[in-house]
């Protein structure tokens, strides 16, 4: 028994050591990022590297707001993220209700078509889509980004997967009570589907906030830029001012970090279920 | 169906739901008439009898207005009258069951005509995206009329489609149509200045033979995929196995390892380039400390692609770790207990229980990873710090981007996109087939 316990302790020691090592290794870029954001440009390149800046240069975080239109970029990104996430939540949860709880002809064929398109990369049809938007005079507007990303097949798929786990008897009971389908969706389904809504929120939020190629193609005027594309241009233009670049990068991560910490429990659940049942 | 439908059939005609149908019809009827009148004026304005567009500010968002095309204007007038008639019978007969069938039919016809008109106006000019949103009018109208018919099948179908419609309409127009268009555009050339197309047959595909950046891009993409898929898979499985033990602070470790996946790629790639910088980067310093004199220059060949692979693996392993973790947790514990009784060691348990039980997860992860690998773009642009990387690091999507949005050669870019689609589909089908065969054995 004793040797067994001893073996168990050694095993746990190795597991913790390995986990700490792996997590530490994966975290290095973030440590470097925050460390560099508090340094003078020349300090960033010292050999050997100082992980803790001797005199933190907090002014980097003040200067970034005046050196580039950072506030405009953040506002644009926040606006797009909020609108697109809301639209996706509404249209996806609405459509998924029909796919999961209503019987109608064409349901299976239509749902199959939805799933099939998830596998096709956006890059395959981004060119014709761009020509279409150009013909509609939508290029270089935020409306283009909103229309482009508001109607997702993935969102419908994810919501349906979750709705399927809600028992049909509940819906039938509500129907007997004389509730219309719209009311059932609003009063019964939505409150029960909070985990799925949270998952879709964080998926969409992260995607739109970090999207680079979409805004790169559609937004050409600087006043319309999102944070990612603004950051990319700044990195190109001021390639030697690393302290500033890293301060901007840090600021751009904060909303994602908050969102992630608030909803990460649902996120993990969502990835696991949407991934595995597929 | 069972009991509830029987009760619904006996529903009182003046129950709240029935009244809702009537109200929806009256409201949407008024909206239809108003929209019809606006559209009528706008459509007429293009005949130049009277320059309505000067006095009606909405003229440009109405279909057909400003296009100056006679067909579109004639269609516009018919379209407007259709909406006015539909609106009037909606308001006047908002409760009649017999007329409700007529309303459903007419409404479906109007809806179809609206879409047809959208297509015609799109190609002839005078198209505004608001006109797509106006499709909501017939959809809401239809739900009201369907309720009044008292026919359950019509009512159920219309209700179901009204749920799907907001997503389906947007999704079809902005995703399905471009997808179909992508197949055709590969065989065409597009003129930027005039926005016109010409059919060129297989010329775009023949051109690939002499494209001196296409073959390197394809080769690099395959190289990237072949190395990064197994690498990420092994990393994420290892992390998941570590985390699947009974340890304290599991949620914290999980979040830490997952965060690289949600952090902005642009920001983190900028950091990555500094960490791997050939002179002052900590990685270089570390390699020199180990005694390596000829340290790799990570942003040029031959090290640039391994660098991009490492960066991508760093970003993605947390995501797939979570999928693996869910898979590990669904393996029945009895299997391990039985194996322990038989005296199996840790390796045998992993080899003969864990791996076979994770078969499906591994299959799923490898399909996802392969599709992701073929789309690699942002990383390449950021690590090489240029939108036009050369033959050493260009990838398929990078090349498509260059041809389409830097050279504005849309036809050729679409042909390249079809190659991408072909590759992704072929590999997914092979993976599915392999999975099937494996399941059989």
XYZ file of C-alpha atoms in Angstrom:
719
model
C 0.000 0.000 0.000
C 2.747 2.373 1.030
C 4.719 2.014 -2.202
C 1.468 2.546 -4.104
C 0.886 5.834 -2.342
C 4.494 6.856 -2.896
C 4.138 6.075 -6.573
C 0.963 8.121 -6.702
C 2.719 11.139 -5.187
C 5.595 10.895 -7.678
C 3.085 10.611 -10.503
C 1.170 13.688 -9.360
C 4.429 15.586 -8.956
C 5.363 14.860 -12.561
C 1.914 15.791 -13.803
C 1.987 19.130 -12.017
C 5.548 19.786 -13.165
C 4.647 19.034 -16.775
C 1.467 21.108 -16.603
C 3.283 24.082 -15.123
C 6.010 23.766 -17.729
C 3.509 23.558 -20.609
C 1.367 26.418 -19.319
C 4.466 28.518 -18.702
C 5.773 27.889 -22.197
C 2.416 28.750 -23.759
C 2.192 31.941 -21.700
C 5.621 33.325 -22.676
C 4.260 35.469 -25.554
C 1.762 37.141 -23.194
C 4.404 37.815 -20.561
C 6.682 39.260 -23.229
C 3.802 41.368 -24.581
C 2.959 43.007 -21.267
C 6.603 43.397 -20.325
C 7.450 45.075 -23.657
C 4.418 47.362 -23.473
C 6.003 48.942 -20.362
C 9.430 49.496 -21.876
C 11.234 52.163 -23.858
C 11.869 51.081 -27.437
C 15.572 50.497 -26.903
C 14.927 48.460 -23.755
C 12.840 45.999 -25.747
C 15.933 44.745 -27.543
C 18.384 44.423 -24.652
C 20.419 41.228 -24.417
C 19.752 39.340 -22.217
C 16.063 40.196 -22.101
C 14.639 41.841 -18.950
C 11.341 40.183 -18.155
C 10.505 42.792 -15.512
C 11.044 46.334 -16.822
C 13.194 48.262 -14.359
C 11.278 51.555 -14.756
C 7.812 50.786 -16.163
C 6.996 53.290 -18.917
C 3.292 53.811 -18.274
C 3.294 56.702 -20.732
C 3.104 54.159 -23.592
C -0.499 53.610 -22.593
C -1.179 57.344 -22.753
C 0.630 57.997 -26.028
C -1.187 55.333 -28.039
C -4.449 57.288 -27.925
C -2.903 60.295 -29.638
C -0.463 58.606 -32.029
C -3.145 56.681 -33.932
C -6.964 57.015 -33.978
C -7.152 54.103 -31.558
C -10.442 55.228 -30.026
C -12.091 55.315 -33.475
C -10.774 51.831 -34.244
C -12.058 50.503 -30.937
C -15.453 52.149 -31.425
C -15.777 50.725 -34.942
C -14.834 47.261 -33.774
C -17.173 47.423 -30.781
C -20.057 48.611 -32.951
C -19.573 45.860 -35.537
C -19.098 43.224 -32.862
C -22.240 44.177 -30.948
C -24.467 44.455 -34.036
C -23.232 41.259 -35.691
C -23.393 39.250 -32.480
C -26.963 40.430 -31.796
C -28.066 39.685 -35.359
C -26.504 36.228 -35.263
C -28.101 35.402 -31.930
C -31.534 36.507 -33.168
C -31.566 34.923 -36.613
C -29.809 31.719 -35.514
C -31.891 31.028 -32.418
C -35.044 31.797 -34.414
C -34.235 29.512 -37.341
C -32.913 26.743 -35.089
C -36.268 26.607 -33.308
C -38.008 25.601 -36.527
C -35.326 23.036 -37.391
C -35.491 21.495 -33.952
C -39.117 21.731 -32.828
C -41.398 22.248 -35.835
C -42.360 19.701 -38.471
C -42.480 20.938 -42.047
C -41.694 19.635 -45.502
C -38.154 20.295 -46.678
C -36.748 20.426 -43.152
C -34.095 17.742 -43.552
C -32.964 18.820 -47.006
C -32.659 22.437 -45.905
C -30.743 21.556 -42.766
C -28.395 19.329 -44.739
C -27.701 22.238 -47.093
C -26.867 24.406 -44.080
C -24.425 21.853 -42.683
C -22.768 21.256 -46.054
C -21.922 24.941 -46.401
C -20.138 25.027 -43.029
C -17.397 22.862 -44.514
C -16.780 25.193 -47.472
C -14.124 27.782 -46.604
C -15.143 31.416 -46.952
C -12.051 32.011 -49.088
C -13.617 29.912 -51.868
C -16.400 32.408 -52.458
C -14.991 35.642 -51.055
C -14.178 36.878 -54.577
C -17.680 36.584 -56.129
C -19.113 37.883 -52.858
C -16.907 40.937 -53.142
C -18.049 41.591 -56.724
C -21.659 41.253 -55.574
C -21.178 43.743 -52.744
C -19.328 46.071 -55.073
C -22.301 46.020 -57.465
C -24.551 46.871 -54.529
C -22.302 49.828 -53.669
C -21.652 48.351 -50.247
C -17.867 48.163 -50.389
C -16.205 50.426 -47.845
C -19.201 50.516 -45.499
C -19.774 48.873 -42.150
C -23.051 47.598 -43.589
C -21.040 45.229 -45.802
C -19.382 43.647 -42.773
C -22.710 43.378 -40.950
C -24.515 41.729 -43.869
C -21.548 39.484 -44.512
C -21.324 38.041 -41.029
C -24.846 38.223 -39.580
C -26.331 35.122 -41.150
C -24.327 32.118 -40.165
C -25.000 28.467 -40.836
C -22.761 27.587 -37.928
C -24.935 29.568 -35.504
C -28.069 27.733 -36.632
C -26.270 24.408 -36.299
C -24.996 25.192 -32.804
C -28.380 26.402 -31.528
C -30.205 23.414 -33.027
C -27.814 20.991 -31.349
C -28.728 22.550 -28.042
C -32.482 22.854 -28.676
C -32.546 19.128 -29.481
C -31.646 18.403 -25.855
C -34.731 20.275 -24.580
C -37.617 17.799 -24.230
C -40.467 18.122 -26.741
C -43.046 17.546 -23.971
C -42.271 21.004 -22.651
C -43.168 22.572 -26.005
C -46.316 20.444 -26.331
C -47.437 21.534 -22.885
C -46.977 25.177 -23.835
C -48.961 24.598 -27.047
C -51.853 23.101 -25.060
C -51.804 26.252 -22.956
C -52.537 28.119 -26.191
C -49.156 29.790 -26.609
C -48.214 30.710 -30.174
C -44.922 29.319 -31.515
C -43.324 32.764 -31.329
C -44.258 33.012 -27.670
C -42.938 29.523 -26.938
C -39.629 30.497 -28.538
C -39.434 33.649 -26.447
C -40.797 32.457 -23.088
C -39.775 28.789 -23.010
C -36.859 28.164 -25.360
C -34.714 31.271 -24.937
C -34.533 31.122 -21.131
C -33.567 27.434 -21.314
C -31.017 27.998 -24.070
C -28.820 30.427 -22.126
C -25.703 28.214 -22.283
C -26.021 27.908 -26.055
C -26.649 31.639 -26.442
C -23.578 32.357 -24.307
C -21.495 30.014 -26.439
C -22.627 31.582 -29.687
C -22.069 35.050 -28.217
C -18.476 34.346 -27.349
C -17.768 32.544 -30.649
C -19.138 35.434 -32.678
C -17.638 38.101 -30.447
C -14.164 36.601 -30.679
C -14.469 36.016 -34.410
C -15.632 39.526 -35.291
C -13.243 41.247 -32.875
C -10.233 39.370 -34.281
C -11.282 39.227 -37.930
C -8.603 40.585 -40.233
C -9.281 39.448 -43.805
C -12.900 40.660 -43.923
C -12.176 44.273 -42.876
C -8.988 44.203 -44.996
C -11.077 43.517 -48.122
C -14.081 45.691 -47.395
C -12.915 48.690 -45.365
C -10.510 51.012 -47.134
C -11.174 54.355 -45.444
C -9.141 54.749 -42.277
C -12.068 56.171 -40.292
C -13.925 52.870 -40.815
C -11.085 50.565 -39.799
C -11.329 48.003 -37.036
C -8.685 47.523 -34.376
C -7.004 44.571 -36.124
C -6.471 46.327 -39.408
C -5.462 49.550 -37.640
C -2.923 47.629 -35.607
C -1.548 45.937 -38.736
C -1.020 49.314 -40.431
C 0.593 50.736 -37.329
C 2.982 47.787 -37.110
C 3.937 48.420 -40.725
C 4.422 52.167 -40.317
C 6.083 52.452 -36.922
C 8.001 49.217 -36.921
C 10.646 50.456 -34.495
C 8.329 51.743 -31.763
C 7.796 48.441 -30.069
C 6.740 49.772 -26.720
C 3.788 51.517 -28.388
C 2.887 48.589 -30.636
C 2.792 46.274 -27.648
C 0.682 48.717 -25.617
C -1.863 48.782 -28.472
C -1.790 44.997 -28.701
C -2.426 44.759 -24.961
C -5.375 47.162 -25.157
C -6.847 45.185 -28.068
C -6.760 42.002 -25.974
C -8.614 43.407 -22.957
C -12.210 43.135 -24.266
C -11.558 39.557 -25.403
C -10.047 38.718 -22.037
C -13.067 40.087 -20.167
C -15.503 38.298 -22.462
C -13.531 35.099 -22.216
C -13.284 35.101 -18.433
C -16.975 35.929 -18.036
C -18.226 33.205 -20.361
C -15.406 30.648 -20.538
C -17.400 27.966 -18.730
C -20.067 28.032 -21.445
C -17.449 28.267 -24.143
C -15.766 25.040 -23.091
C -19.170 23.339 -22.941
C -20.092 24.699 -26.360
C -16.919 23.570 -28.087
C -17.252 20.147 -26.551
C -20.903 19.629 -27.552
C -20.950 21.365 -30.935
C -17.728 19.609 -31.802
C -18.551 16.112 -30.770
C -22.108 15.642 -31.846
C -21.337 16.931 -35.343
C -50.415 13.713 -34.291
C -51.572 13.322 -30.752
C -53.802 15.062 -28.264
C -52.590 18.686 -28.500
C -53.356 18.958 -32.221
C -56.897 17.675 -31.659
C -57.450 20.421 -29.124
C -55.962 23.008 -31.440
C -58.370 21.967 -34.192
C -61.367 22.708 -32.008
C -59.894 26.105 -31.221
C -62.374 28.918 -30.829
C -62.216 31.138 -33.962
C -62.061 34.190 -31.710
C -59.195 32.895 -29.564
C -56.214 35.237 -29.087
C -54.110 33.434 -31.728
C -56.792 33.892 -34.392
C -57.135 37.548 -33.570
C -53.346 37.865 -33.973
C -53.715 36.665 -37.569
C -56.277 39.362 -38.250
C -54.183 42.114 -36.713
C -51.064 40.993 -38.590
C -53.024 41.109 -41.831
C -54.420 44.579 -41.175
C -51.058 46.042 -40.186
C -49.126 44.376 -42.996
C -51.908 45.257 -45.415
C -51.414 48.947 -44.656
C -47.634 48.551 -44.941
C -48.076 46.795 -48.317
C -50.258 49.614 -49.672
C -47.844 52.309 -48.501
C -44.840 50.444 -49.894
C -46.754 49.805 -53.137
C -47.478 53.511 -53.577
C -43.840 54.459 -52.918
C -42.656 51.831 -55.350
C -45.214 52.960 -57.943
C -43.975 56.536 -57.855
C -40.329 55.448 -57.931
C -40.827 53.046 -60.809
C -42.701 55.696 -62.808
C -39.976 58.225 -62.163
C -37.565 56.247 -64.332
C -39.895 56.708 -67.330
C -38.951 60.379 -67.213
C -42.622 61.514 -67.364
C -41.822 63.327 -64.241
C -38.497 63.420 -62.349
C -39.857 61.970 -59.121
C -36.388 61.146 -57.847
C -35.888 64.886 -57.375
C -38.725 65.183 -54.889
C -38.890 61.714 -53.354
C -35.855 61.011 -51.191
C -36.722 57.308 -50.912
C -36.629 56.808 -54.682
C -33.136 55.379 -54.735
C -33.885 52.610 -52.256
C -36.880 51.370 -54.224
C -36.324 48.629 -56.721
C -35.789 49.679 -60.291
C -35.569 53.378 -59.532
C -32.648 55.131 -61.131
C -31.789 52.144 -63.273
C -33.216 53.799 -66.344
C -34.013 50.377 -67.765
C -37.469 50.039 -69.355
C -37.934 46.369 -68.458
C -37.111 47.106 -64.850
C -39.520 50.054 -64.754
C -42.382 48.069 -66.306
C -41.717 45.294 -63.807
C -41.602 47.920 -61.065
C -45.076 49.244 -61.913
C -46.529 45.710 -61.967
C -44.688 44.954 -58.719
C -46.135 48.079 -57.088
C -49.693 47.268 -58.162
C -49.276 43.718 -56.855
C -48.363 45.041 -53.429
C -51.232 47.531 -53.399
C -53.781 44.814 -54.281
C -52.282 42.445 -51.731
C -52.426 45.166 -49.094
C -56.025 46.100 -49.879
C -57.388 42.548 -49.647
C -55.385 42.175 -46.465
C -57.051 45.159 -44.831
C -60.561 44.548 -46.202
C -60.742 40.786 -45.563
C -58.657 40.377 -42.469
C -60.957 37.710 -40.946
C -62.470 35.774 -43.801
C -61.404 32.166 -43.987
C -62.188 31.715 -47.719
C -60.346 34.841 -48.818
C -57.434 33.767 -46.609
C -56.538 31.022 -49.134
C -56.488 33.622 -51.912
C -54.325 35.832 -49.732
C -51.835 33.014 -49.118
C -51.589 32.282 -52.839
C -51.264 35.904 -53.871
C -48.733 36.527 -51.116
C -46.554 33.612 -52.240
C -46.733 34.922 -55.801
C -45.746 38.416 -54.617
C -42.856 36.963 -52.637
C -41.588 35.025 -55.662
C -42.001 38.078 -57.898
C -40.119 40.195 -55.366
C -37.144 37.819 -55.544
C -37.280 37.641 -59.335
C -37.363 41.427 -59.422
C -34.347 41.589 -57.079
C -32.367 39.445 -59.501
C -33.413 41.439 -62.568
C -32.747 44.764 -60.875
C -29.374 43.515 -59.609
C -28.136 42.866 -63.132
C -29.887 45.815 -64.800
C -29.060 48.453 -62.199
C -31.292 50.258 -59.748
C -30.768 47.823 -56.908
C -30.579 48.671 -53.231
C -29.937 46.187 -50.444
C -32.875 47.622 -48.430
C -35.109 45.981 -51.042
C -33.967 42.633 -49.620
C -35.055 43.586 -46.135
C -38.479 44.505 -47.545
C -39.026 40.785 -48.119
C -40.026 40.792 -44.457
C -43.356 42.395 -45.453
C -44.779 39.409 -47.389
C -43.376 36.996 -44.797
C -45.232 38.608 -41.881
C -48.326 39.043 -44.061
C -48.178 35.345 -44.929
C -48.169 34.239 -41.276
C -51.349 36.260 -40.695
C -53.114 34.912 -43.762
C -52.061 31.326 -42.984
C -53.525 31.576 -39.500
C -56.863 32.709 -40.953
C -57.123 29.749 -43.339
C -57.649 27.459 -40.355
C -55.734 24.763 -42.274
C -53.174 23.234 -39.905
C -50.741 22.080 -42.560
C -50.534 25.505 -44.235
C -50.325 27.181 -40.856
C -47.520 24.932 -39.579
C -45.457 25.186 -42.743
C -45.794 28.961 -42.896
C -44.946 29.289 -39.188
C -41.858 27.106 -39.613
C -40.615 29.014 -42.630
C -41.282 32.350 -40.974
C -38.854 31.228 -38.240
C -36.200 30.262 -40.744
C -36.774 33.152 -43.145
C -34.640 35.883 -41.501
C -31.606 33.631 -41.550
C -32.425 31.801 -44.771
C -33.024 34.926 -46.868
C -29.788 36.573 -45.719
C -27.842 33.356 -45.912
C -29.066 32.427 -49.389
C -28.500 35.837 -50.912
C -25.125 36.617 -49.352
C -23.621 33.136 -49.040
C -25.356 30.577 -51.271
C -25.591 32.835 -54.314
C -21.874 33.805 -54.177
C -21.034 30.107 -53.684
C -22.878 29.207 -56.868
C -21.384 32.240 -58.590
C -17.892 31.062 -57.547
C -18.286 27.946 -59.693
C -19.079 30.059 -62.753
C -16.583 32.862 -62.166
C -13.653 30.449 -62.445
C -14.462 30.119 -66.158
C -14.849 33.857 -66.738
C -12.887 37.051 -66.764
C -14.134 40.146 -65.013
C -13.485 43.688 -66.099
C -12.920 46.004 -63.148
C -13.785 49.258 -64.912
C -17.078 48.216 -66.500
C -18.062 45.417 -64.075
C -18.708 43.061 -66.988
C -17.943 39.377 -67.457
C -16.711 37.381 -70.412
C -16.633 33.615 -70.741
C -13.110 32.277 -71.286
C -13.556 28.527 -70.856
C -10.620 26.739 -69.278
C -8.157 29.565 -69.942
C -7.857 30.392 -66.231
C -6.932 26.823 -65.397
C -4.443 26.599 -68.263
C -2.842 29.772 -66.936
C -1.987 28.051 -63.668
C 0.612 25.946 -65.460
C 2.798 28.945 -66.085
C 2.002 30.854 -62.875
C 5.403 30.926 -61.163
C 3.820 31.590 -57.728
C 0.930 29.111 -57.901
C 3.013 25.915 -57.643
C 5.185 27.154 -54.764
C 2.003 28.334 -52.984
C 0.408 24.939 -53.442
C 3.563 23.137 -52.327
C 3.903 25.376 -49.249
C 0.256 24.835 -48.316
C 0.670 21.067 -48.536
C 3.930 21.221 -46.558
C 2.210 23.355 -43.939
C -0.778 20.992 -43.723
C 1.208 17.757 -43.617
C 3.378 18.987 -40.737
C 0.975 21.165 -38.769
C -2.002 18.760 -38.617
C -0.196 15.877 -36.828
C 1.867 18.291 -34.738
C -1.174 20.180 -33.414
C -3.003 16.902 -32.938
C -0.220 15.417 -30.804
C 0.236 18.611 -28.784
C -3.470 18.955 -28.037
C -3.893 15.287 -27.162
C -0.889 15.474 -24.790
C -2.288 18.551 -23.072
C -5.697 16.894 -22.764
C -4.164 13.731 -21.264
C -2.294 15.833 -18.702
C -5.419 17.789 -17.789
C -7.571 14.662 -17.579
C -6.015 13.728 -14.200
C -7.602 14.557 -10.860
C -5.705 17.776 -10.217
C -6.374 21.035 -8.477
C -6.775 24.198 -10.539
C -7.805 22.347 -13.658
C -10.103 25.162 -14.826
C -7.261 27.675 -14.505
C -4.838 25.537 -16.505
C -7.512 24.952 -19.114
C -8.209 28.685 -19.473
C -4.511 29.539 -19.666
C -3.916 26.994 -22.402
C -7.010 28.021 -24.282
C -6.397 31.766 -24.232
C -3.898 31.812 -27.167
C -6.760 30.704 -29.386
C -8.969 33.720 -28.648
C -6.191 36.317 -28.436
C -5.862 38.543 -31.483
C -3.713 36.902 -34.132
C -2.386 40.228 -35.390
C -1.202 41.276 -31.930
C 0.283 37.927 -31.010
C 2.067 37.486 -34.338
C 3.785 40.834 -33.746
C 4.950 39.499 -30.382
C 5.941 36.183 -31.932
C 8.177 37.900 -34.475
C 10.072 39.603 -31.659
C 10.436 36.433 -29.609
C 11.838 34.661 -32.671
C 13.910 37.631 -33.825
C 17.232 36.391 -35.287
C 19.385 38.644 -33.095
C 17.652 39.788 -29.921
C 14.770 37.297 -29.716
C 14.700 35.216 -26.515
C 14.456 32.028 -28.598
C 17.649 32.909 -30.460
C 19.325 33.845 -27.193
C 18.324 30.516 -25.712
C 19.639 28.564 -28.708
C 22.934 30.446 -28.501
C 23.063 29.707 -24.796
C 22.764 26.029 -25.682
C 25.793 26.440 -27.877
C 24.177 26.806 -31.286
C 26.206 29.229 -33.399
C 24.270 29.282 -36.663
C 20.839 30.169 -35.245
C 17.895 30.056 -37.700
C 16.599 33.206 -39.361
C 12.947 32.571 -38.686
C 11.347 34.867 -41.259
C 13.077 33.558 -44.393
C 13.407 30.149 -46.037
C 13.870 27.438 -44.943
C 12.733 28.438 -41.456
C 9.733 30.635 -42.219
C 7.219 27.815 -42.733
C 8.299 25.880 -39.601
C 7.922 29.197 -37.786
C 4.370 29.678 -39.109
C 3.594 26.052 -38.194
C 4.806 26.588 -34.626
C 2.806 29.795 -34.281
C -0.355 28.145 -35.634
C 0.100 25.145 -33.357
C 0.563 27.472 -30.383
C -2.687 29.232 -31.247
C -4.796 26.169 -31.982
C -3.716 23.480 -29.563
C -5.866 24.829 -26.719
C -9.003 24.631 -28.855
C -8.476 21.016 -29.866
C -7.349 20.169 -26.355
C -10.866 21.008 -25.193
C -12.430 18.758 -27.824
C -10.074 15.956 -26.760
C -10.820 16.589 -23.111
C -14.538 16.116 -23.761
C -13.728 12.929 -25.642
C -11.565 11.610 -22.800
C -14.283 12.290 -20.277
C -16.808 10.256 -22.247
C -14.671 7.084 -22.079
C -16.334 4.682 -19.582
C -14.183 4.275 -16.458
C -15.052 0.556 -16.256
C -12.777 -0.103 -19.212
C -9.767 1.180 -17.262
C -10.821 -0.676 -14.106
C -11.112 -3.933 -16.029
C -7.713 -3.355 -17.621
C -6.187 -2.631 -14.200
C -7.455 -5.977 -12.928
C -5.844 -7.656 -15.929
C -2.596 -5.956 -14.910
C -2.279 -3.575 -17.870
C 0.326 -0.824 -17.483
C -0.228 2.837 -18.328
C 1.093 2.544 -21.861
C -1.115 -0.449 -22.655
C -4.145 1.334 -21.258
C -3.382 4.287 -23.504
C -2.639 2.112 -26.531
C -5.571 -0.300 -26.232
C -8.284 1.773 -24.530
C -7.729 5.517 -24.823
C -6.612 5.711 -28.453
C -9.300 3.395 -29.887
C -11.985 5.126 -27.810
C -10.834 8.506 -29.129
C -10.988 7.327 -32.745
C -13.945 9.464 -33.670
C -12.617 12.559 -31.906
C -9.279 12.200 -33.660
C -11.030 11.844 -36.982
C -13.128 14.930 -36.330
C -10.134 16.964 -35.139
C -8.044 15.987 -38.147
C -10.811 16.998 -40.570
C -11.190 20.366 -38.857
C -7.431 20.917 -38.722
C -6.982 20.056 -42.383
C -9.679 22.486 -43.477
C -8.152 25.164 -41.240
C -4.683 24.509 -42.645
C -5.803 25.022 -46.213
C -7.191 28.435 -45.291
C -4.029 29.726 -43.649
C -3.683 33.441 -44.402
C -3.356 35.927 -41.519
C -0.359 34.135 -40.000
C 1.589 34.238 -43.258
C 0.937 37.938 -43.797
C 1.935 38.772 -40.233
C 4.981 36.521 -39.814
C 6.477 37.523 -43.174
C 5.317 41.116 -42.591
C 4.189 41.592 -46.199
C 0.961 41.101 -48.140
C 2.948 39.710 -51.073
C 5.212 36.979 -49.728
C 7.473 35.311 -52.305
C 7.700 31.699 -53.362
C 9.298 30.631 -50.078
C 6.268 31.359 -47.911
C 3.284 32.143 -50.162
C 0.261 29.911 -49.550
C -2.846 29.157 -51.584
C -5.166 31.693 -49.936
C -2.361 34.276 -49.840
C -1.984 33.814 -53.579
C -5.756 34.062 -54.147
C -5.760 37.266 -52.116
C -2.874 38.683 -54.155
C -4.456 37.837 -57.523
C -7.918 39.063 -56.525
C -7.368 42.106 -54.352
C -3.932 43.366 -55.323
C -4.015 42.514 -59.067
C -7.853 42.679 -59.358
C -7.926 39.606 -61.557
C -11.150 38.142 -60.196
C -11.719 35.392 -62.784
C -8.297 33.843 -62.308
C -8.573 34.221 -58.528
C -11.878 32.328 -58.618
C -10.288 29.538 -60.645
C -7.613 29.301 -57.925
C -10.367 29.260 -55.289
C -11.945 26.308 -57.092
C -8.626 24.473 -56.788
C -8.752 25.195 -53.064
C -12.328 23.882 -52.892
C -11.360 20.753 -54.844
C -8.452 20.064 -52.481
C -10.508 20.563 -49.331
C -13.350 18.372 -50.613
C -11.025 15.616 -51.841
C -9.169 15.419 -48.569
C -12.361 15.500 -46.491
C -13.849 12.697 -48.612
C -10.669 10.611 -48.273
C -10.722 11.124 -44.515
C -14.380 10.088 -44.343
C -13.689 7.009 -46.456
C -10.732 6.037 -44.281
C -12.867 6.506 -41.183
C -15.573 4.238 -42.672
C -13.072 1.503 -43.501
C -11.515 1.749 -40.077
C -14.920 1.417 -38.422
C -15.591 -1.743 -40.441
C -12.370 -3.500 -39.333
